[in-house]
Amino acid sequence: MILSRFALKSKQFQQPVRIAMRGLADVQVEHGRAQWATYGDIENYNQGKYQIKTFNKISPVGLSRFPGEEYDVRGQEKEAANAHAILLRSHKLQEDDVPQTVRAIARCGAGTNNIPVVRMTELGIPVFNTPGANANAVKELVLCGMLLGSRRIVDGVNHMKSLGEQGIARERVEKDKAMFGGRELKGKTLAVIGLGHIGSMTARDAESLGMKIKGYDPGLSIEAALKLPNTIDLADSISAAVAGADYISINIPYIKGTPEEGGTHGIIGKDIISHFSPDAVLLNFARGELVDSEAMKEFLESGNGRYVSDFPEDLLWNHENVVILPHLGASTEEAEDAAASMAADTIRDFLETGTIVNSVNFPNTSLPDRPEHAVRFTVVNRNIPGVLAHLTEAFASEKLNIMQQINQSRGEIAYNVLDISTEGHENVVDFKNVQEKITMIDGVVSTRVIYGTPGKGYAKNLEGEYFI
């Protein structure tokens, strides 16, 4: 086994780490055997703390959730080659941005298109998002979009600026108002496609404005259904939902591939648009790729319909019935604070307890608090038969008893959390042997021993090489 240059220079990285947990025997876990490139700048390596790498400007309110005595938070301007987790917003994450030491990635927002999720899954790294954190901000923009699509407010503002430049605004303000007539929202019908956090909030607030609500969501959860207005008319298809609607709000995720391929690219296409009312207003604050621009252009030119979105639109940006905004959906101070706080809490929960919630590629997994005389062990593995049996055999071979455990899977990945008893071990309970044995089991990607010293006890199986 090749030792790192760091290990050769520092005696503490040549020796196992021995720590005493509350009420437990000493626990010995190896730490630091790896490739030199992993450790980056030795002078900046802050041992005994979880290192968090951030990309983009993350809300200070969110970052304050990481206690300084246990966490070392570093921005893009500072070297973080030993990061244990990554926090980001819109940064286009590359695999090279992810050191071997990274256990988790969290995006301060709902979408994860800027993260190579499939590759991260292969590497055994859970990717988290923050569903609902920016829901109110987006919902308010949807409601604003309905007004923008109803009253030609943008055109009126631009017209008044032009009159002001000419010095004739006062004499024309009453005469020209007829150019920007519109309609009210009260009594109109809103179709909401996608009834998650944003969709359900939009439906509820639109009803309070006196609107009639239709909705469609094939994956509607009980939790989301309980948040919907009692008067909502649930349709069995998108085409049925949009038929007869005055306003249509799409609130669904973007999935690569056409609807026929199981994706959502261009899902609002010619077929769906053919069911629109001639003067329907489409509100797209979800993803630009959901709408077929050519089909939308045909619709806009055949009647008096409108399109309002906060995504770039190369074909329709200057159409008289289109309002394109900057991507403002989550751009409020409150939303950024909430998303960063949720992301930080999720990362902390995972690093400190092994709990997984709000992951886009790993199964939700939660084990009750670790018993007093126990050490927590987590294992990420391919979802193949036999791995769990090998895990239990490995612990038994070291005379270590499993007190409680949970095994969950999602697609091709599985995740295990196990609490191992230390009772009956008067001296050292040495985990380094069992951790290496388990990590090198065929199908295992990584393991963690969660104990008192932050950042230690992590091991990976790198194509047959033991990394710790």
Short mmCIF file of N, CA, C and O in Angstrom, two decimals, residues 4 12 45 49 59 61 65 126 133 141 143-145 147 171 185 228 230 254 266 283 336 346 354 401 414 426 442 446:
data_model
loop_
_atom_site.label_atom_id
_atom_site.label_comp_id
_atom_site.label_asym_id
_atom_site.label_seq_id
_atom_site.Cartn_x
_atom_site.Cartn_y
_atom_site.Cartn_z
N SER A 4 0.86 8.24 1.71
CA SER A 4 0.95 9.59 1.18
C SER A 4 2.20 10.29 1.68
O SER A 4 2.76 9.93 2.71
N GLN A 12 1.45 11.65 13.11
CA GLN A 12 0.08 11.42 13.50
C GLN A 12 -0.75 10.84 12.37
O GLN A 12 -1.78 10.23 12.60
N TYR A 45 -4.67 22.59 6.27
CA TYR A 45 -5.51 21.46 6.67
C TYR A 45 -5.84 21.57 8.16
O TYR A 45 -4.98 21.45 9.01
N LYS A 49 -11.89 19.18 12.45
CA LYS A 49 -13.10 19.92 12.05
C LYS A 49 -13.60 19.39 10.71
O LYS A 49 -12.82 18.94 9.87
N SER A 59 -25.69 32.50 1.67
CA SER A 59 -26.23 33.36 2.72
C SER A 59 -25.48 33.17 4.04
O SER A 59 -25.34 32.04 4.53
N VAL A 61 -26.58 33.78 6.88
CA VAL A 61 -27.54 33.20 7.83
C VAL A 61 -27.45 31.68 7.79
O VAL A 61 -27.47 31.01 8.83
N ARG A 65 -25.15 28.37 10.59
CA ARG A 65 -25.66 27.12 11.18
C ARG A 65 -24.53 26.13 11.45
O ARG A 65 -24.73 25.15 12.15
N PRO A 126 -24.10 11.32 -1.67
CA PRO A 126 -25.47 11.82 -1.73
C PRO A 126 -25.52 13.30 -2.11
O PRO A 126 -24.69 14.09 -1.66
N ALA A 133 -37.84 25.55 0.24
CA ALA A 133 -37.20 26.69 0.88
C ALA A 133 -37.48 28.00 0.14
O ALA A 133 -37.59 29.05 0.74
N LEU A 141 -43.81 35.35 -7.33
CA LEU A 141 -43.48 35.75 -8.70
C LEU A 141 -44.51 35.21 -9.69
O LEU A 141 -44.83 35.87 -10.69
N LEU A 143 -47.71 34.82 -9.01
CA LEU A 143 -48.86 35.73 -8.88
C LEU A 143 -48.58 37.05 -9.58
O LEU A 143 -49.46 37.61 -10.26
N CYS A 144 -47.34 37.53 -9.47
CA CYS A 144 -46.94 38.74 -10.18
C CYS A 144 -47.05 38.51 -11.68
O CYS A 144 -47.51 39.39 -12.43
N GLY A 145 -46.64 37.32 -12.13
CA GLY A 145 -46.70 37.00 -13.56
C GLY A 145 -48.12 37.04 -14.10
O GLY A 145 -48.35 37.44 -15.25
N LEU A 147 -50.46 39.00 -13.10
CA LEU A 147 -50.79 40.42 -13.28
C LEU A 147 -50.07 40.99 -14.50
O LEU A 147 -50.66 41.76 -15.27
N GLU A 171 -49.92 65.31 -20.04
CA GLU A 171 -51.05 65.55 -20.95
C GLU A 171 -51.54 64.28 -21.63
O GLU A 171 -52.65 64.25 -22.16
N LEU A 185 -58.25 39.20 -12.26
CA LEU A 185 -58.04 37.79 -11.94
C LEU A 185 -59.27 37.16 -11.31
O LEU A 185 -59.53 35.97 -11.50
N LEU A 228 -53.93 21.74 -0.41
CA LEU A 228 -54.67 22.29 -1.55
C LEU A 228 -56.01 22.87 -1.12
O LEU A 228 -56.59 22.44 -0.11
N ASN A 230 -59.93 23.29 -0.87
CA ASN A 230 -60.97 22.26 -0.90
C ASN A 230 -61.75 22.27 -2.21
O ASN A 230 -62.31 21.25 -2.61
N TYR A 254 -37.58 19.66 -14.54
CA TYR A 254 -37.10 19.34 -15.88
C TYR A 254 -36.35 18.02 -15.84
O TYR A 254 -35.43 17.83 -15.04
N GLY A 266 -39.92 19.87 -23.44
CA GLY A 266 -40.97 20.23 -24.39
C GLY A 266 -42.33 19.64 -24.06
O GLY A 266 -43.16 19.47 -24.95
N LEU A 283 -47.66 30.66 -17.58
CA LEU A 283 -46.67 31.14 -16.60
C LEU A 283 -45.65 30.03 -16.37
O LEU A 283 -45.98 28.97 -15.85
N GLU A 336 -33.11 33.00 0.02
CA GLU A 336 -31.70 32.60 0.07
C GLU A 336 -31.30 32.20 1.48
O GLU A 336 -30.55 31.23 1.67
N THR A 346 -29.14 20.07 6.67
CA THR A 346 -29.13 18.74 6.06
C THR A 346 -27.73 18.14 6.05
O THR A 346 -27.54 16.96 6.36
N GLY A 354 -25.42 10.54 10.11
CA GLY A 354 -25.64 9.61 9.00
C GLY A 354 -27.02 9.69 8.41
O GLY A 354 -27.35 8.94 7.49
N ASN A 401 -21.18 -6.59 18.11
CA ASN A 401 -22.61 -6.84 18.03
C ASN A 401 -23.36 -5.64 17.47
O ASN A 401 -23.12 -4.50 17.88
N ALA A 414 -27.42 1.59 -2.41
CA ALA A 414 -28.00 1.22 -1.12
C ALA A 414 -27.20 1.91 -0.01
O ALA A 414 -26.02 2.21 -0.18
N GLU A 426 -13.40 -4.22 27.24
CA GLU A 426 -12.81 -3.41 28.29
C GLU A 426 -11.68 -2.53 27.78
O GLU A 426 -11.46 -1.43 28.27
N ASP A 442 -16.83 -6.63 -2.16
CA ASP A 442 -17.28 -6.35 -3.52
C ASP A 442 -18.64 -5.66 -3.50
O ASP A 442 -19.59 -6.18 -2.90
N SER A 446 -18.13 3.09 -0.01
CA SER A 446 -17.49 3.84 1.06
C SER A 446 -18.07 3.46 2.41
O SER A 446 -19.18 2.90 2.49
#
